[in-house]
Tab-separated table of C-alpha atoms in Angstrom:
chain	number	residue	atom	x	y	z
A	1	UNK	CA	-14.836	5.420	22.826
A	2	UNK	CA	-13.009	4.077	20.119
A	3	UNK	CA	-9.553	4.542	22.117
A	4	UNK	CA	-11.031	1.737	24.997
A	5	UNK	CA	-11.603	-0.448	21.792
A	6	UNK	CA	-9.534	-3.785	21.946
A	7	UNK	CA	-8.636	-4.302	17.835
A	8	UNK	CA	-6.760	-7.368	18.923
A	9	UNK	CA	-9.851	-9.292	19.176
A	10	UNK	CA	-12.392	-8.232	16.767
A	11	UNK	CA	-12.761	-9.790	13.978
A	12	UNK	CA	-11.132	-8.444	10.750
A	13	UNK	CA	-13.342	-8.404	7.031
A	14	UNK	CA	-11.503	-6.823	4.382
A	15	UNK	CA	-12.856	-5.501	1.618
A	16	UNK	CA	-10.601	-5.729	-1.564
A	17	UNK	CA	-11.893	-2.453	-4.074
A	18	UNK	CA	-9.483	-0.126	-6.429
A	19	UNK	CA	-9.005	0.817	-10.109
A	20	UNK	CA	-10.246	-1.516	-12.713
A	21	UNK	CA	-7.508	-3.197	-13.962
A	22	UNK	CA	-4.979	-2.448	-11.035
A	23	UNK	CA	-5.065	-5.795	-10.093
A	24	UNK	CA	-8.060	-7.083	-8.063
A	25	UNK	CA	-8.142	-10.374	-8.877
A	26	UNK	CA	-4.893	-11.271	-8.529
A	27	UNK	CA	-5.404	-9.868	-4.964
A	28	UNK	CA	-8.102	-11.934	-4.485
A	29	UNK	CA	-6.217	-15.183	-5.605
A	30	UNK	CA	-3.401	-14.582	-3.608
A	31	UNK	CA	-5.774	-14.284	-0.550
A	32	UNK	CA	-7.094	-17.593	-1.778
A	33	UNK	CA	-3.768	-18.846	-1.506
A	34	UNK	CA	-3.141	-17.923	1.927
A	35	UNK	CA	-6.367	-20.048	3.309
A	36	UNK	CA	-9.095	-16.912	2.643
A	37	UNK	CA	-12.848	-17.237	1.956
A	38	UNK	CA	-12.819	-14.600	-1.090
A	39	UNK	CA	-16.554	-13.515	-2.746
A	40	UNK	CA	-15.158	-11.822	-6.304
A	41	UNK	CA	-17.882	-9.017	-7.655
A	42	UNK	CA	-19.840	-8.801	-4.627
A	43	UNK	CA	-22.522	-5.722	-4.538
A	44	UNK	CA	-21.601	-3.724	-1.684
A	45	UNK	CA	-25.037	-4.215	-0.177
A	46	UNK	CA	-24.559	-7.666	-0.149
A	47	UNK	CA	-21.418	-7.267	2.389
A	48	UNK	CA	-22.551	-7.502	5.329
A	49	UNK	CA	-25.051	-10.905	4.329
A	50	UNK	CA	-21.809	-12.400	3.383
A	51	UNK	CA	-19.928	-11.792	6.908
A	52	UNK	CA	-23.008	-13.306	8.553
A	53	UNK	CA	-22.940	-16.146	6.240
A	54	UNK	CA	-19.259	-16.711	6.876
A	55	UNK	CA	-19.956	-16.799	10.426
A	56	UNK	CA	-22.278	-19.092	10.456
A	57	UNK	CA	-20.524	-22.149	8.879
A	58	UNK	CA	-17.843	-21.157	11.419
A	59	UNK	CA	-14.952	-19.533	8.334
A	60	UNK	CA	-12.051	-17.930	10.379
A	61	UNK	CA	-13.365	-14.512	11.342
A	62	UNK	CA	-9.635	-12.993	10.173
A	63	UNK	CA	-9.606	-14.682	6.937
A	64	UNK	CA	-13.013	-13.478	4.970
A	65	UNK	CA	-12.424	-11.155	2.461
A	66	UNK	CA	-14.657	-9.705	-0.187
A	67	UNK	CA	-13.496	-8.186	-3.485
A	68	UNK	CA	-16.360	-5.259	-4.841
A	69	UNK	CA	-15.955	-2.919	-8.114
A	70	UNK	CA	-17.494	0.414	-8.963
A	71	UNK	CA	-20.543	-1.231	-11.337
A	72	UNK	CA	-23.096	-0.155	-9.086
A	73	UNK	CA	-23.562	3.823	-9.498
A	74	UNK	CA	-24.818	3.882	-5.833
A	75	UNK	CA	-21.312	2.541	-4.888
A	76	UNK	CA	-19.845	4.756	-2.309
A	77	UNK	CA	-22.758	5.033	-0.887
A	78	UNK	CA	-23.912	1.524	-0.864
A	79	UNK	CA	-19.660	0.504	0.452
A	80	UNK	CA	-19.716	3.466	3.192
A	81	UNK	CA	-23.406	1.931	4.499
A	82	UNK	CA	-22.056	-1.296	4.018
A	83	UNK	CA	-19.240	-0.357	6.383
A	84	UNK	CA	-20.909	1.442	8.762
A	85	UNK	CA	-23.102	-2.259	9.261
A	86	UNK	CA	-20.318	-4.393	9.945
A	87	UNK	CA	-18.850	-2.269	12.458
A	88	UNK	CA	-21.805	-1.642	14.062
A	89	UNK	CA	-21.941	-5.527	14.644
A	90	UNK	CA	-18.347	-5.503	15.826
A	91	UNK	CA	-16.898	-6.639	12.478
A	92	UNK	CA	-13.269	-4.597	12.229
A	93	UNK	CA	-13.327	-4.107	8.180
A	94	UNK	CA	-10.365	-3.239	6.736
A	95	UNK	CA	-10.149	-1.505	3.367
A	96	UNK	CA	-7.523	-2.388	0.696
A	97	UNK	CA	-7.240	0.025	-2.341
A	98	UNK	CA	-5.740	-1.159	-5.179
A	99	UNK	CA	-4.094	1.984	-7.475
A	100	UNK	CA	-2.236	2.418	-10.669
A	101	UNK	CA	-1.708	5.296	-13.189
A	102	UNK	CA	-3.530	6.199	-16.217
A	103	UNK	CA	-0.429	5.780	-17.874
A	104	UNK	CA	-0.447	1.912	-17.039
A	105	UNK	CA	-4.231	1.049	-16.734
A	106	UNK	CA	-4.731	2.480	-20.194
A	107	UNK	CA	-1.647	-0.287	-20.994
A	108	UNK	CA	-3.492	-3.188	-19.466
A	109	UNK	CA	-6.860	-2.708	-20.668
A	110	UNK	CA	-5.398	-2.332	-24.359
A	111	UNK	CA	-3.506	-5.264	-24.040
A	112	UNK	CA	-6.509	-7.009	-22.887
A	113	UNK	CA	-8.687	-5.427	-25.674
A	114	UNK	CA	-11.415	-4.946	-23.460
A	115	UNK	CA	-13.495	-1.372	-22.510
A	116	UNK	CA	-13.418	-0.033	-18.960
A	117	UNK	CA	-16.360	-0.552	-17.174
A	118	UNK	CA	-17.574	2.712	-17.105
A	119	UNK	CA	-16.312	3.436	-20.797
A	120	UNK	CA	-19.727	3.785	-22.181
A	121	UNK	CA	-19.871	5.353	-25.431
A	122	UNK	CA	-16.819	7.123	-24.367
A	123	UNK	CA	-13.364	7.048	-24.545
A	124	UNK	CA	-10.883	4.898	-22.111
A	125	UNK	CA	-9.429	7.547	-20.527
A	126	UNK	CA	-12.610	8.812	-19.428
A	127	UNK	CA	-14.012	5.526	-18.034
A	128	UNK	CA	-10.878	6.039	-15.573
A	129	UNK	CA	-11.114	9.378	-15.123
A	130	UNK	CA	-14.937	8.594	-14.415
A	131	UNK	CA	-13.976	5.818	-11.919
A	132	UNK	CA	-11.043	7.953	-10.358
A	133	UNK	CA	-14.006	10.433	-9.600
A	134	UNK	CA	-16.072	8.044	-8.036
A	135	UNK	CA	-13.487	6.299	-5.541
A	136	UNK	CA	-12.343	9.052	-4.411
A	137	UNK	CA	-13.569	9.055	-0.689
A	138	UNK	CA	-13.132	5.468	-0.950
A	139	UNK	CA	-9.722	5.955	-1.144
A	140	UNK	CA	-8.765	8.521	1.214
A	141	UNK	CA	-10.541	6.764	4.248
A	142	UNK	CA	-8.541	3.156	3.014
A	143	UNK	CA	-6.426	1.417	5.722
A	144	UNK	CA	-3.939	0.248	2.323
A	145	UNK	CA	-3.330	1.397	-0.710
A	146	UNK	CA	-1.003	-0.191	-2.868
A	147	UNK	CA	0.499	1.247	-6.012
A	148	UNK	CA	0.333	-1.877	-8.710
A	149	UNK	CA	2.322	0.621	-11.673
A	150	UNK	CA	5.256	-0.962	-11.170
A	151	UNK	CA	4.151	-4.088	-10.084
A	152	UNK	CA	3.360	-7.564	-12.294
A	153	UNK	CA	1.101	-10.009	-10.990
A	154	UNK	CA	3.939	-11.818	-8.958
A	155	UNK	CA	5.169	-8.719	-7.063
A	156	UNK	CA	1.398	-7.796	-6.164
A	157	UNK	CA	1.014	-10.963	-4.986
A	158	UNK	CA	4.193	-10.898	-3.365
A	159	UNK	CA	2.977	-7.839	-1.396
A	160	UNK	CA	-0.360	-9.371	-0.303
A	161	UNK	CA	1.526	-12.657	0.903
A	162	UNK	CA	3.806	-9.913	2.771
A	163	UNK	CA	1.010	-7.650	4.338
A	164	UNK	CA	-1.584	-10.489	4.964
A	165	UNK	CA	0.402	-13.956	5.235
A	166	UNK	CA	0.069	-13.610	9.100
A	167	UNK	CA	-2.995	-12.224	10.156
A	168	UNK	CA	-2.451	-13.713	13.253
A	169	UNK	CA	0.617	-11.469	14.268
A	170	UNK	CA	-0.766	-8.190	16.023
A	171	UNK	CA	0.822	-4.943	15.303
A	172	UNK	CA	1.623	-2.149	12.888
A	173	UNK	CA	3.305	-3.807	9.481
A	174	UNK	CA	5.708	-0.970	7.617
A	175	UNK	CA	6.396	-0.772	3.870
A	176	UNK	CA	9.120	1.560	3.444
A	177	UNK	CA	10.168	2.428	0.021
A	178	UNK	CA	12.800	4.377	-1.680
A	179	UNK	CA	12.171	6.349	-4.514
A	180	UNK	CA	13.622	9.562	-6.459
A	181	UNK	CA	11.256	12.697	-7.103
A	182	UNK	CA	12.478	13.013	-10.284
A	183	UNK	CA	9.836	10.021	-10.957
A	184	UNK	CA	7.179	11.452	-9.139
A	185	UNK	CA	6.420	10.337	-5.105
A	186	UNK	CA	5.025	6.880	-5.013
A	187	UNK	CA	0.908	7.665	-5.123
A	188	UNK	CA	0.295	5.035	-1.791
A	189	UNK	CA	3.022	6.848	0.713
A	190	UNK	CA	1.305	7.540	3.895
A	191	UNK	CA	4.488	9.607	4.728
A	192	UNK	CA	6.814	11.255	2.761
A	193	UNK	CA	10.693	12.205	4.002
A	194	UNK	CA	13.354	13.760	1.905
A	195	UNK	CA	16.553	12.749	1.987
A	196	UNK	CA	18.030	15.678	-0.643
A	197	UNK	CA	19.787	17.687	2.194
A	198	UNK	CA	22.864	15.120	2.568
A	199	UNK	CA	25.527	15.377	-0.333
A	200	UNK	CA	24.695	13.541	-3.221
A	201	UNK	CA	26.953	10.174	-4.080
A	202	UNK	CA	26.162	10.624	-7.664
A	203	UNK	CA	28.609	13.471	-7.921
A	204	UNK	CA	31.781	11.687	-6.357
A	205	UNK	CA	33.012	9.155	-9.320
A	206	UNK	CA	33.825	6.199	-8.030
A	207	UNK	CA	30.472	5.886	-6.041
A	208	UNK	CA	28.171	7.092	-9.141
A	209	UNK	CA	27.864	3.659	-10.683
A	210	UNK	CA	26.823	2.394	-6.871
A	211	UNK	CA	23.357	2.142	-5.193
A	212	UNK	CA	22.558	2.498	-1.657
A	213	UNK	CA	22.602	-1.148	-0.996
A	214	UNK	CA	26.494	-1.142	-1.493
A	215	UNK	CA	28.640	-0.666	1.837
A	216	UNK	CA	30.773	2.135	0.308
A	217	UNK	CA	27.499	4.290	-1.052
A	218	UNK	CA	25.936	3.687	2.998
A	219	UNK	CA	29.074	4.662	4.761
A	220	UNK	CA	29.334	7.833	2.685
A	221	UNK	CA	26.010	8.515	3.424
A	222	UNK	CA	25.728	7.922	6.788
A	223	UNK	CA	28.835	9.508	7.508
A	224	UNK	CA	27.768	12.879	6.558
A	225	UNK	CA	26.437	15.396	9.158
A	226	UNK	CA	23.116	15.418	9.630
A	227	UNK	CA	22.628	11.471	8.574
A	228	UNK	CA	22.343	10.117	12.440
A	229	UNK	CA	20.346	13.125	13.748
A	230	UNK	CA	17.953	12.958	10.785
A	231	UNK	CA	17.451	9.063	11.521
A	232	UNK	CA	17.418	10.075	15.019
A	233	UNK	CA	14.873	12.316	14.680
A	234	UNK	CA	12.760	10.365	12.764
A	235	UNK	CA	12.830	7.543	14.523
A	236	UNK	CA	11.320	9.356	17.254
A	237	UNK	CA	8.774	10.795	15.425
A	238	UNK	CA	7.960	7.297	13.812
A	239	UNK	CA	7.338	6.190	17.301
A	240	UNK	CA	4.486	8.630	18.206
A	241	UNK	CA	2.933	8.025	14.574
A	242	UNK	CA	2.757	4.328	15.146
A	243	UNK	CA	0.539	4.470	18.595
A	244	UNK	CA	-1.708	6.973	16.807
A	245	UNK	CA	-2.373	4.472	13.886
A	246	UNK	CA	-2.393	1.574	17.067
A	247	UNK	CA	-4.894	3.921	18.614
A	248	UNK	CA	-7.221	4.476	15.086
A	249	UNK	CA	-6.698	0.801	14.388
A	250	UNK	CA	-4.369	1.323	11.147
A	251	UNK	CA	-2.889	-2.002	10.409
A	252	UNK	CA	-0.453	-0.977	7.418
A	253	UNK	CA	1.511	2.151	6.652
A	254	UNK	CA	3.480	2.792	3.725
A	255	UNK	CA	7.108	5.014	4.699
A	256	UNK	CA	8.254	6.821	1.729
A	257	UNK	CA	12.317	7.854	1.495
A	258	UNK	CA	13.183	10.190	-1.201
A	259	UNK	CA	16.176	11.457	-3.129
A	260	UNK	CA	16.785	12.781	-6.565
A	261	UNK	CA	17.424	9.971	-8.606
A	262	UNK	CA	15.757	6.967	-6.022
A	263	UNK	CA	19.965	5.207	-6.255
A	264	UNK	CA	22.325	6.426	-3.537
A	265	UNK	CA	20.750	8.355	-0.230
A	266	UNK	CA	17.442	7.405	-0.566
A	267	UNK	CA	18.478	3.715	-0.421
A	268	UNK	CA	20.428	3.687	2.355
A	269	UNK	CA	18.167	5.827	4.527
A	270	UNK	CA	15.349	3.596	3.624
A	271	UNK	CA	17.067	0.578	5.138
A	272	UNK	CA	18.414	2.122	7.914
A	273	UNK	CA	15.209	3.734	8.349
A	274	UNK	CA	13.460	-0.012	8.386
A	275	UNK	CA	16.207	-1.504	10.379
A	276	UNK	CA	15.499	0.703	13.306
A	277	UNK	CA	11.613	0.357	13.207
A	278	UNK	CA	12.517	-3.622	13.181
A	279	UNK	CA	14.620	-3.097	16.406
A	280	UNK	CA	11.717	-1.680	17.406
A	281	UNK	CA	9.692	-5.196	16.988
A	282	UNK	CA	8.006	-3.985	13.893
A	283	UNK	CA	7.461	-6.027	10.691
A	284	UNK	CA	8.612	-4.381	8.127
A	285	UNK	CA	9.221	-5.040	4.427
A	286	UNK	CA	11.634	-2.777	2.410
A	287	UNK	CA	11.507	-2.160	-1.338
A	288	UNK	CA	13.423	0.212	-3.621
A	289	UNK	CA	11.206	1.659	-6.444
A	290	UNK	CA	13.810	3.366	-8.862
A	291	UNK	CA	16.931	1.550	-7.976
A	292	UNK	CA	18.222	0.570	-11.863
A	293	UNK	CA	16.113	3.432	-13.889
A	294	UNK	CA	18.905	5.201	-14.973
């Protein structure tokens, strides 16, 4: 049963996939980086070959990582079979997703000058829209997904460093991130809280030109009723969440925190919200998405 399963010791394969142009390679380097055995471009059929390969000139089994595209049009098929192999041999493969919006892939690939992959005859937009299609399983059933929008090529690889610099420490690893809805909810949130039932600081003068991060923005915030049982509350629930993922072998979870405008109540939630989960002996990385966009 795959509750008696010990995820401590398998081994761990991930497999780096995503949108073209949301920043796959720079993934891959910063794996590099950290001391990984990365295969760019590798055919999903070719996966599991590769993890015995790796084995046998004795790579460490938690730091082999393979980065594969959506060129083959027997992809999802050819990734979930691939999957399905390594497992079966006791290889614990986890998925990273790498996502962006149309909005900002249709930026990179014009600044690049260079057609989408599955652009054909067509237009860019529906080379993406084509590849959104196709990865669509592949990204529900992903153990990360990380939004790269926002993100240049140091933050992303600021984020791997942060999510994979220690493979060796067990245990679930927490991004929580504050954001406002008037931007839209970040697209890689696992869950989503709102924070829009406390008083908002943006309407009391002297705290408007404040962000969460500031002492007099947090101890409004927290001092209003309903602040300590909401973190409370959630707290609790974040407990029982966290031995399911133990229990499915999730390794990552994203912890969205949002407010109107992403400045005031959303911020200081967020980091009260990671500096109970670190009390808790979780490793957790905080991040504020809209803090400045006004």
């Amino acid at each position: 049963m795959q509750g008696d399963r010990d995820d401590s010791r398998d081994p761990a394969f991930v497999i780096v996939t995503g949108m073209s142009g949301a920043g796959r390679s720079t993934a891959a380097k910063a794996l590099e980086d950290l001391g990984w055995f990365v295969i760019d471009n590798l055919p999903p059929g070719l996966l599991f070959a590769m993890a015995e390969e790796a084995g046998k000139v004795k790579l460490a089994a938690d730091k082999v990582a393979a980065v594969v595209d959506v060129r083959s049009l027997a992809f999802t098929t050819d990734l979930n079979a691939a999957i399905e192999e390594l497992e079966g041999r006791g290889v614990r493969v986890r998925v990273v997703f790498l996502e962006a919006s149309d909005e900002e892939l249709v930026r990179r690939f014009e600044n690049v000058r260079r057609p989408h992959p599955l652009q054909g005859e067509g237009r860019l937009v529906d080379g993406i829209a084509r590849e959104r299609g196709i990865l669509r399983e592949v990204r529900a059933n992903a153990d990360l997904v990380i939004d790269t929008s926002s993100h240049n090529v140091h933050e992303l690889r600021n984020k791997i460093v942060a999510y994979f610099g220690g493979e060796d420490r067990p245990g679930l690893r927490v991004n929580v991130v504050s954001f406002g809805f008037k931007y839209g909810l970040p697209v890689d949130a696992d869950l989503v809280v709102d924070c829009r039932f406390l008083p908002n600081p943006h309407w009391v003068p002297e705290l408007r030109p404040m962000n969460g991060l500031d002492t007099p923005v947090r101890e409004y915030v927290l001092g209003q009723p309903g602040a300590k049982e909401f973190l409370d509350a959630y707290e609790e629930v974040l407990k029982v969440v966290a031995a399911g993922y133990a229990r499915e072998g999730k390794s990552y979870a994203t912890l969205a925190v949002g407010c109107t405008g992403g400045k005031h109540r959303s911020v200081a939630m967020a980091e009260q919200v990671a500096a109970r989960l670190r009390d808790r002996g979780m490793e957790v990385q905080v991040s504020h998405r809209d803090v400045g966009r006004e």
